[in-house]
Short mmCIF file of C-alpha atoms and ligand atoms in Angstrom, two decimals:
data_model
loop_
_atom_site.label_atom_id
_atom_site.label_comp_id
_atom_site.label_asym_id
_atom_site.label_seq_id
_atom_site.Cartn_x
_atom_site.Cartn_y
_atom_site.Cartn_z
CA UNK A 9 21.97 3.11 -71.53
CA UNK A 10 25.00 5.37 -71.45
CA UNK A 11 27.63 5.28 -68.76
CA UNK A 12 26.80 8.63 -67.26
CA UNK A 13 29.20 8.86 -64.40
CA UNK A 14 32.32 6.78 -64.08
CA UNK A 15 33.81 9.23 -61.59
CA UNK A 16 31.81 7.65 -58.75
CA UNK A 17 33.86 4.42 -59.10
CA UNK A 18 35.67 5.09 -55.84
CA UNK A 19 32.81 7.07 -54.38
CA UNK A 20 29.71 6.32 -52.39
CA UNK A 21 26.35 5.91 -54.09
CA UNK A 22 23.20 6.01 -51.98
CA UNK A 23 19.75 4.95 -53.13
CA UNK A 24 16.93 6.66 -51.21
CA UNK A 25 16.39 10.21 -49.92
CA UNK A 26 14.60 9.26 -46.71
CA UNK A 27 16.01 9.74 -43.24
CA UNK A 28 18.37 6.80 -43.77
CA UNK A 29 19.95 8.06 -47.00
CA UNK A 30 20.38 11.63 -45.84
CA UNK A 31 21.58 10.73 -42.33
CA UNK A 32 24.32 8.50 -43.76
CA UNK A 33 25.51 11.42 -45.88
CA UNK A 34 25.50 13.79 -42.90
CA UNK A 35 27.55 11.32 -40.86
CA UNK A 36 30.04 10.71 -43.71
CA UNK A 37 30.50 14.44 -44.24
CA UNK A 38 31.34 14.90 -40.54
CA UNK A 39 34.32 12.63 -41.17
CA UNK A 40 35.23 13.38 -44.78
CA UNK A 41 34.42 16.49 -46.79
CA UNK A 42 35.70 15.39 -50.17
CA UNK A 43 34.77 11.79 -51.00
CA UNK A 44 32.34 11.88 -53.96
CA UNK A 45 28.79 11.00 -52.93
CA UNK A 46 25.84 10.56 -55.30
CA UNK A 47 22.29 10.14 -54.02
CA UNK A 48 19.52 8.79 -56.24
CA UNK A 49 15.87 8.70 -55.35
CA UNK A 50 12.46 8.20 -56.87
CA UNK A 51 11.25 11.15 -54.85
CA UNK A 52 11.95 14.80 -55.71
CA UNK A 53 14.81 14.49 -53.16
CA UNK A 54 13.57 17.21 -50.84
CA UNK A 55 14.14 16.65 -47.13
CA UNK A 56 11.14 16.36 -44.86
CA UNK A 57 10.47 14.77 -41.49
CA UNK A 58 8.30 11.71 -42.12
CA UNK A 59 7.08 11.48 -38.48
CA UNK A 60 5.42 14.88 -38.98
CA UNK A 61 2.99 13.39 -41.52
CA UNK A 62 0.80 12.09 -38.70
CA UNK A 63 0.75 15.38 -36.76
CA UNK A 64 0.50 17.86 -39.63
CA UNK A 65 -3.22 18.63 -39.35
CA UNK A 66 -3.04 19.59 -35.67
CA UNK A 67 0.13 21.59 -36.28
CA UNK A 68 -1.66 23.29 -39.20
CA UNK A 69 0.99 22.42 -41.78
CA UNK A 70 0.26 21.83 -45.45
CA UNK A 71 2.20 19.04 -47.18
CA UNK A 72 4.35 21.72 -48.89
CA UNK A 73 5.22 23.26 -45.51
CA UNK A 74 6.57 19.91 -44.29
CA UNK A 75 9.50 20.17 -46.73
CA UNK A 76 12.36 21.62 -44.72
CA UNK A 77 15.03 21.70 -47.47
CA UNK A 78 14.84 21.42 -51.27
CA UNK A 79 16.99 18.98 -53.24
CA UNK A 80 19.21 21.88 -54.35
CA UNK A 81 19.56 22.98 -50.73
CA UNK A 82 20.55 19.47 -49.64
CA UNK A 83 23.09 19.17 -52.50
CA UNK A 84 24.70 22.49 -51.56
CA UNK A 85 24.64 21.84 -47.80
CA UNK A 86 26.12 18.34 -48.05
CA UNK A 87 28.27 18.81 -51.18
CA UNK A 88 26.79 15.81 -52.94
CA UNK A 89 25.34 15.06 -56.37
CA UNK A 90 21.61 14.48 -56.10
CA UNK A 91 19.57 12.81 -58.80
CA UNK A 92 15.89 13.17 -57.90
CA UNK A 93 12.98 11.52 -59.75
CA UNK A 94 15.46 8.76 -60.62
CA UNK A 95 14.28 5.18 -60.50
CA UNK A 96 16.90 2.50 -59.87
CA UNK A 97 15.89 -0.67 -61.72
CA UNK A 98 18.86 -3.01 -61.18
CA UNK A 99 22.07 -3.54 -59.24
CA UNK A 100 24.97 -5.38 -60.86
CA UNK A 101 27.25 -6.39 -58.02
CA UNK A 102 29.91 -7.89 -60.34
CA UNK A 103 30.47 -4.71 -62.35
CA UNK A 104 29.61 -2.47 -59.33
CA UNK A 105 27.04 -0.54 -61.32
CA UNK A 106 23.38 0.36 -60.96
CA UNK A 107 20.90 0.84 -63.77
CA UNK A 108 18.78 3.92 -63.34
CA UNK A 109 16.31 6.00 -65.32
CA UNK A 110 19.18 8.53 -65.55
CA UNK A 111 21.79 6.12 -66.91
CA UNK A 112 24.19 3.50 -65.59
CA UNK A 113 26.16 4.63 -62.55
CA UNK A 114 29.25 3.00 -61.03
CA UNK A 115 29.83 2.74 -57.32
CA UNK A 116 32.74 2.13 -55.00
CA UNK A 117 30.35 1.53 -52.09
CA UNK A 118 26.59 1.27 -52.49
CA UNK A 119 24.12 2.05 -49.69
CA UNK A 120 20.52 0.85 -49.97
CA UNK A 121 18.18 3.15 -48.03
CA UNK A 122 15.11 1.94 -49.91
CA UNK A 123 12.53 2.14 -47.14
CA UNK A 124 9.39 0.03 -46.91
CA UNK A 125 5.98 -0.22 -48.53
CA UNK A 126 2.72 -0.09 -46.64
CA UNK A 127 1.12 -3.54 -46.66
CA UNK A 128 -2.09 -3.62 -48.68
CA UNK A 129 -4.62 -6.23 -47.61
CA UNK A 130 -6.65 -7.77 -50.44
CA UNK A 131 -10.16 -6.34 -49.98
CA UNK A 132 -13.46 -7.05 -51.75
CA UNK A 133 -15.94 -4.51 -53.08
CA UNK A 134 -16.26 -2.00 -55.89
CA UNK A 135 -14.32 0.67 -53.96
CA UNK A 136 -11.38 -1.55 -52.94
CA UNK A 137 -9.17 0.52 -55.24
CA UNK A 138 -10.02 3.70 -53.27
CA UNK A 139 -7.96 2.56 -50.28
CA UNK A 140 -5.29 5.14 -49.41
CA UNK A 141 -1.95 4.43 -47.74
CA UNK A 142 0.52 7.03 -46.47
CA UNK A 143 4.22 6.34 -46.26
CA UNK A 144 5.73 9.38 -47.94
CA UNK A 145 5.04 13.04 -48.51
CA UNK A 146 3.54 12.57 -51.96
CA UNK A 147 1.03 10.01 -50.67
CA UNK A 148 0.29 12.33 -47.76
CA UNK A 149 -0.45 15.20 -50.15
CA UNK A 150 -2.90 12.91 -51.99
CA UNK A 151 -4.50 11.95 -48.67
CA UNK A 152 -4.92 15.62 -47.71
CA UNK A 153 -6.57 16.26 -51.05
CA UNK A 154 -8.89 13.28 -50.55
CA UNK A 155 -10.08 14.47 -47.10
CA UNK A 156 -10.54 18.10 -48.16
CA UNK A 157 -14.18 19.05 -47.54
CA UNK A 158 -14.97 15.54 -46.20
CA UNK A 159 -16.08 14.61 -42.66
CA UNK A 160 -15.61 10.90 -41.94
CA UNK A 161 -12.42 8.86 -42.16
CA UNK A 162 -12.13 5.12 -41.55
CA UNK A 163 -8.70 3.77 -40.61
CA UNK A 164 -7.78 0.11 -40.90
CA UNK A 165 -5.05 -0.59 -38.34
CA UNK A 166 -4.74 0.55 -34.71
CA UNK A 167 -0.95 0.44 -34.64
CA UNK A 168 1.36 3.41 -34.14
CA UNK A 169 0.58 5.05 -37.47
CA UNK A 170 -3.17 4.34 -37.31
CA UNK A 171 -3.49 5.74 -33.77
CA UNK A 172 -1.43 8.83 -34.57
CA UNK A 173 -3.50 9.60 -37.67
CA UNK A 174 -6.72 8.95 -35.69
CA UNK A 175 -5.68 11.50 -33.07
CA UNK A 176 -4.56 14.05 -35.65
CA UNK A 177 -7.78 13.69 -37.65
CA UNK A 178 -10.09 14.14 -34.63
CA UNK A 179 -8.07 17.24 -33.73
CA UNK A 180 -8.79 18.39 -37.28
CA UNK A 181 -12.55 17.92 -36.56
CA UNK A 182 -12.98 14.70 -38.54
CA UNK A 183 -15.08 11.77 -37.37
CA UNK A 184 -12.82 8.75 -37.14
CA UNK A 185 -13.52 5.00 -37.05
CA UNK A 186 -10.56 2.68 -36.39
CA UNK A 187 -10.81 -1.01 -37.24
CA UNK A 188 -8.32 -3.66 -36.08
CA UNK A 189 -8.20 -7.44 -35.94
CA UNK A 190 -6.52 -7.25 -32.51
CA UNK A 191 -8.63 -6.79 -29.38
CA UNK A 192 -6.81 -3.54 -28.50
CA UNK A 193 -4.83 -0.62 -29.89
CA UNK A 194 -1.04 -0.88 -30.30
CA UNK A 195 -1.25 -4.63 -29.74
CA UNK A 196 2.45 -5.16 -30.42
CA UNK A 197 3.63 -2.38 -28.16
CA UNK A 198 1.30 -1.99 -25.17
CA UNK A 199 -0.01 -4.29 -22.42
CA UNK A 200 -3.80 -4.37 -22.20
CA UNK A 201 -4.20 -1.91 -19.31
CA UNK A 202 -2.06 0.69 -21.07
CA UNK A 203 -3.95 0.21 -24.34
CA UNK A 204 -7.26 0.65 -22.45
CA UNK A 205 -6.04 3.96 -21.05
CA UNK A 206 -5.00 5.22 -24.48
CA UNK A 207 -8.18 3.98 -26.15
CA UNK A 208 -10.37 5.65 -23.56
CA UNK A 209 -8.63 9.05 -24.01
CA UNK A 210 -8.89 8.74 -27.79
CA UNK A 211 -12.59 7.74 -27.43
CA UNK A 212 -13.16 10.90 -25.38
CA UNK A 213 -11.52 12.83 -28.21
CA UNK A 214 -14.02 11.27 -30.64
CA UNK A 215 -12.40 8.09 -32.05
CA UNK A 216 -14.75 5.09 -32.52
CA UNK A 217 -13.10 1.69 -32.19
CA UNK A 218 -13.97 -1.59 -33.93
CA UNK A 219 -11.70 -4.27 -32.43
CA UNK A 220 -11.37 -8.00 -33.05
CA UNK A 221 -12.73 -7.65 -36.56
CA UNK A 222 -11.54 -6.70 -40.01
CA UNK A 223 -12.82 -5.21 -43.23
CA UNK A 224 -14.55 -7.56 -45.61
CA UNK A 225 -15.53 -5.19 -48.38
CA UNK A 226 -15.66 -1.56 -49.34
CA UNK A 227 -18.35 -0.32 -51.68
CA UNK A 228 -19.14 3.10 -53.00
CA UNK A 229 -22.62 4.19 -52.19
CA UNK A 230 -23.05 7.60 -53.83
CA UNK A 231 -20.90 10.07 -51.91
CA UNK A 232 -20.24 7.53 -49.13
CA UNK A 233 -18.09 4.48 -48.70
CA UNK A 234 -19.90 1.56 -47.14
CA UNK A 235 -17.40 -0.58 -45.22
CA UNK A 236 -18.61 -4.04 -44.25
CA UNK A 237 -16.80 -5.55 -41.27
CA UNK A 238 -16.33 -9.26 -40.60
CA UNK A 239 -18.49 -8.92 -37.45
CA UNK A 240 -21.43 -7.83 -39.61
CA UNK A 241 -21.44 -4.11 -38.80
CA UNK A 242 -21.25 -1.46 -41.47
CA UNK A 243 -19.20 1.70 -41.14
CA UNK A 244 -20.06 4.64 -43.39
CA UNK A 245 -17.16 6.83 -44.30
CA UNK A 246 -15.91 9.34 -46.88
CA UNK A 247 -12.28 8.19 -47.03
CA UNK A 248 -10.57 4.90 -46.15
CA UNK A 249 -6.97 4.91 -44.90
CA UNK A 250 -5.10 1.64 -44.49
CA UNK A 251 -2.25 1.49 -41.95
CA UNK A 252 -1.72 -2.19 -41.26
CA UNK A 253 2.07 -2.33 -41.27
CA UNK A 254 5.14 -2.10 -43.44
CA UNK A 255 7.10 -4.51 -45.58
CA UNK A 256 10.71 -3.67 -46.40
CA UNK A 257 11.42 -3.06 -50.11
CA UNK A 258 13.34 -6.15 -51.20
CA UNK A 259 12.85 -6.41 -54.98
CA UNK A 260 16.05 -4.64 -56.08
CA UNK A 261 18.18 -6.66 -53.67
CA UNK A 262 16.50 -9.97 -54.49
CA UNK A 263 16.90 -9.46 -58.24
CA UNK A 264 20.61 -8.77 -57.68
CA UNK A 265 21.02 -12.00 -55.71
CA UNK A 266 21.52 -10.15 -52.41
CA UNK A 267 20.28 -12.12 -49.39
CA UNK A 268 16.96 -11.07 -47.89
CA UNK A 269 14.68 -12.34 -45.15
CA UNK A 270 12.03 -10.00 -43.72
CA UNK A 271 14.37 -7.14 -44.65
CA UNK A 272 17.58 -6.95 -46.65
CA UNK A 273 19.85 -9.05 -44.46
CA UNK A 274 22.86 -7.19 -43.04
CA UNK A 275 25.44 -7.95 -40.39
CA UNK A 276 26.49 -5.63 -37.56
CA UNK A 277 28.64 -3.69 -40.05
CA UNK A 278 25.49 -3.19 -42.15
CA UNK A 279 27.05 -5.19 -45.00
CA UNK A 280 24.70 -7.16 -47.22
CA UNK A 281 25.72 -10.51 -48.70
CA UNK A 282 27.22 -8.60 -51.66
CA UNK A 283 30.65 -7.03 -51.34
CA UNK A 284 30.60 -3.21 -51.08
CA UNK A 285 26.80 -3.12 -50.74
CA UNK A 286 25.22 -1.95 -47.46
CA UNK A 287 21.63 -1.47 -46.30
CA UNK A 288 20.12 0.80 -43.64
CA UNK A 289 16.75 2.05 -42.41
CA UNK A 290 13.30 0.57 -42.93
CA UNK A 291 14.55 -1.79 -45.68
CA UNK A 292 17.26 -3.41 -43.55
CA UNK A 293 17.24 -6.35 -41.14
CA UNK A 294 20.17 -6.03 -38.74
CA UNK A 295 21.04 -9.20 -36.87
CA UNK A 296 17.45 -10.42 -37.31
CA UNK A 297 15.87 -7.10 -36.26
CA UNK A 298 13.73 -4.85 -38.46
CA UNK A 299 13.15 -1.64 -36.49
CA UNK A 300 11.34 0.91 -38.68
CA UNK A 301 11.96 3.94 -36.49
CA UNK A 302 14.09 7.07 -36.40
CA UNK A 303 16.49 6.21 -33.55
CA UNK A 304 17.80 2.96 -35.08
CA UNK A 305 18.57 4.91 -38.27
CA UNK A 306 20.59 7.52 -36.36
CA UNK A 307 22.58 4.79 -34.57
CA UNK A 308 23.14 2.82 -37.78
CA UNK A 309 24.24 5.87 -39.79
CA UNK A 310 26.82 6.72 -37.12
CA UNK A 311 28.32 3.24 -37.43
CA UNK A 312 28.04 3.03 -41.21
CA UNK A 313 29.86 6.30 -41.97
CA UNK A 314 33.29 5.20 -40.71
CA UNK A 315 32.78 1.75 -42.26
CA UNK A 316 32.17 3.34 -45.67
CA UNK A 317 35.39 5.32 -45.23
CA UNK A 318 37.42 2.19 -44.48
CA UNK A 319 37.27 2.06 -40.70
CA UNK A 320 34.98 -0.90 -40.17
CA UNK A 321 32.68 -0.21 -37.21
CA UNK A 322 30.07 -2.50 -35.65
CA UNK A 323 26.61 -1.20 -34.89
CA UNK A 324 25.21 -1.38 -31.40
CA UNK A 325 21.69 -0.42 -30.39
CA UNK A 326 21.00 0.99 -26.93
CA UNK A 327 17.41 0.85 -25.61
CA UNK A 328 15.47 3.11 -28.00
CA UNK A 329 12.02 4.09 -26.69
CA UNK A 330 9.51 5.22 -29.32
CA UNK A 331 7.13 8.12 -28.78
CA UNK A 332 3.55 7.55 -29.91
CA UNK A 333 2.38 11.01 -30.96
CA UNK A 334 -1.12 10.89 -29.50
CA UNK A 335 -1.68 14.21 -27.73
CA UNK A 336 -4.91 12.78 -26.21
CA UNK A 337 -2.54 10.71 -24.03
CA UNK A 338 1.17 11.03 -24.89
CA UNK A 339 2.74 7.58 -24.83
CA UNK A 340 6.33 6.30 -24.84
CA UNK A 341 7.07 2.63 -25.35
CA UNK A 342 10.10 0.42 -25.17
CA UNK A 343 8.70 -3.06 -25.72
CA UNK A 344 10.56 -6.05 -24.24
CA UNK A 345 12.66 -8.06 -26.71
CA UNK A 346 10.87 -10.89 -28.51
CA UNK A 347 10.83 -13.93 -26.22
CA UNK A 348 11.79 -11.94 -23.09
CA UNK A 349 10.49 -13.68 -19.96
CA UNK A 350 8.75 -11.55 -17.38
CA UNK A 351 5.51 -9.85 -16.36
CA UNK A 352 3.93 -6.47 -16.83
CA UNK A 353 3.53 -4.50 -13.57
CA UNK A 354 0.95 -1.77 -13.92
CA UNK A 355 0.81 1.40 -11.85
CA UNK A 356 -2.26 3.51 -12.70
CA UNK A 357 -1.86 7.19 -11.94
CA UNK A 358 -4.46 9.95 -11.88
CA UNK A 359 -3.38 11.33 -15.19
CA UNK A 360 -1.41 8.49 -16.70
CA UNK A 361 -0.08 4.98 -16.32
CA UNK A 362 3.30 3.35 -15.80
CA UNK A 363 3.71 -0.21 -17.09
CA UNK A 364 7.01 -1.97 -16.35
CA UNK A 365 7.92 -5.31 -17.87
CA UNK A 366 10.18 -7.00 -15.31
CA UNK A 367 12.01 -10.31 -15.12
CA UNK A 368 11.39 -12.57 -12.11
CA UNK A 369 14.44 -11.02 -10.37
CA UNK A 370 13.06 -7.51 -10.85
CA UNK A 371 15.16 -6.37 -13.84
CA UNK A 372 13.42 -3.86 -16.08
CA UNK A 373 13.15 -5.31 -19.62
CA UNK A 374 10.63 -2.92 -21.18
CA UNK A 375 8.13 -0.20 -20.39
CA UNK A 376 5.12 1.77 -21.52
CA UNK A 377 4.65 5.24 -20.07
CA UNK A 378 1.46 7.19 -20.61
CA UNK A 379 0.46 10.74 -19.67
CA UNK A 380 2.27 12.06 -16.58
CA UNK A 381 4.36 8.86 -16.39
CA UNK A 382 6.22 9.93 -19.56
CA UNK A 383 8.38 12.06 -17.24
CA UNK A 384 10.04 8.77 -16.16
CA UNK A 385 11.39 8.17 -19.67
CA UNK A 386 15.00 9.20 -19.06
CA UNK A 387 15.39 7.38 -15.74
CA UNK A 388 13.77 4.14 -16.93
CA UNK A 389 15.62 4.09 -20.27
CA UNK A 390 18.91 4.03 -18.32
CA UNK A 391 17.77 0.84 -16.56
CA UNK A 392 16.94 -1.05 -19.77
CA UNK A 393 19.33 -3.55 -21.37
CA UNK A 394 20.70 -2.58 -24.82
CA UNK A 395 18.89 -4.01 -27.84
CA UNK A 396 22.16 -4.97 -29.56
CA UNK A 397 25.27 -4.85 -27.42
C1 FAD T 14 3.18 8.63 -40.51
C2 FAD T 14 4.47 8.14 -39.93
C3 FAD T 14 4.85 8.56 -38.67
C4 FAD T 14 6.03 8.09 -38.10
N1 FAD T 14 6.39 8.53 -36.86
C5 FAD T 14 7.52 8.08 -36.28
C6 FAD T 14 7.93 8.52 -34.99
O1 FAD T 14 7.23 9.32 -34.35
N2 FAD T 14 9.10 8.04 -34.47
C7 FAD T 14 9.87 7.15 -35.15
O2 FAD T 14 10.91 6.76 -34.64
N3 FAD T 14 9.52 6.73 -36.39
C8 FAD T 14 8.38 7.17 -36.97
N4 FAD T 14 8.04 6.73 -38.23
C9 FAD T 14 8.97 5.84 -38.95
C10 FAD T 14 10.11 6.66 -39.60
O3 FAD T 14 9.59 7.80 -40.19
C11 FAD T 14 10.82 5.77 -40.62
O4 FAD T 14 11.44 4.71 -39.90
C12 FAD T 14 11.90 6.48 -41.43
O5 FAD T 14 11.45 7.71 -41.93
C13 FAD T 14 12.35 5.57 -42.59
O6 FAD T 14 13.33 6.17 -43.35
P1 FAD T 14 14.05 5.40 -44.57
O7 FAD T 14 15.01 6.37 -45.14
O8 FAD T 14 14.51 4.06 -44.12
O9 FAD T 14 12.86 5.09 -45.60
P2 FAD T 14 12.03 6.06 -46.56
O10 FAD T 14 11.78 7.37 -45.92
O11 FAD T 14 10.82 5.27 -46.98
O12 FAD T 14 12.95 6.32 -47.80
C14 FAD T 14 13.14 5.37 -48.82
C15 FAD T 14 13.69 6.06 -50.04
O13 FAD T 14 14.07 5.10 -51.02
C16 FAD T 14 13.65 5.55 -52.29
N5 FAD T 14 13.57 4.39 -53.18
C17 FAD T 14 13.05 3.17 -52.92
N6 FAD T 14 13.20 2.35 -53.97
C18 FAD T 14 13.85 3.06 -54.93
C19 FAD T 14 14.28 2.76 -56.26
N7 FAD T 14 14.11 1.55 -56.80
N8 FAD T 14 14.89 3.74 -56.97
C20 FAD T 14 15.08 4.97 -56.40
N9 FAD T 14 14.70 5.30 -55.16
C21 FAD T 14 14.08 4.36 -54.43
C22 FAD T 14 12.32 6.24 -51.99
O14 FAD T 14 11.95 7.11 -53.02
C23 FAD T 14 12.69 6.99 -50.70
O15 FAD T 14 13.35 8.19 -51.01
C24 FAD T 14 6.85 7.19 -38.82
C25 FAD T 14 6.45 6.74 -40.10
C26 FAD T 14 5.28 7.22 -40.65
C27 FAD T 14 4.86 6.75 -42.02
#
């Protein structure tokens, strides 16, 4: 491999063109217009809003229309060098270089914004290889192609992404079956009463639920997929979407000897165990927390930018509620921290539900707001403790 670009030696190199990679650049450019920045990505390096993937059908957007800015547009806007369709295969922390499909590149500071992969459960059956996952625009375009002219979609996983796709697909006139091992939707985010309210609105919209079971096998039966569940029932479908969770991309870091746990381990300055190497976004584990959402990325990028420019800044996380984009019953959640001690207090409203997780002395530690109760978001968020002080 040739040494393509030695001029980045004192500059910043970013791997990944997702929200993390591009937000770091935006924040650095607010502070410094001239430091050389190079961004490399496997993707075509366009900018798109990933959260819109699960609302695109209802908002009548094609995958192409979800791209807000081309790679060229991003390069011009941010005054950076962008290498799209570039695969990074190794990091050498001693020589401060990365090996890429476009040559060896040197870095002064390296930022890993590598994202996460959808978890794929091992499934039996002759159509197990027809399982689709969606975690980027290209996969979404393939999904849209797969459902074109079809009627029935089965979704494995009733988490945030599964529920959002279920709602979007019924709005697009598809028949939707959702299968989950848990006894309820959004098991990690919602107390039972809130989940019941959401499930019932989504049922009214046409979603069929299969809880407390999983998929045993998927077989092609002519035009149909025959999905056998562990509880013995069979779901017939045209397309099978799996949305059972994410696992941070660790391979590059691990191979370079950079410490990893669930994510790439970073401290409050977003530094990995390797000097001059940082991680942010869905691939990163900050102080033991992996939070694969937009708000943590915005907070982290704001702290990382000055750090990259020499003014070391610690990250703090305020309470960061997450919106579940289910128009059947709009939902906002701020789950209590792991291990928090308290009880859910449920207040059912005519057109919604307020669930407050409170400590024994009445302190608000988390909430779930559904329907009309979402109006309380601002007021209740102010009462919550920060996630990382
Ligand atoms: C359908 C859907 C809906 C969502 N809705 C919401 C929402 O409503 N609210 C919310 O807060 N969050 C939501 N999220 C989560 C949010 O979108 C993500 O947390 C965020 O987009 C992650 O950004 P990222 O930059 O960390 O990762 P990614 O966007 O995954 O970017 C990773 C980048 O790294 C590149 N890369 C990886 N490995 C290499 C390599 N070896 N060489 C070169 N390039 C590499 C990839 O090509 C990619 O460009 C949603 C997610 C999905 C999938």
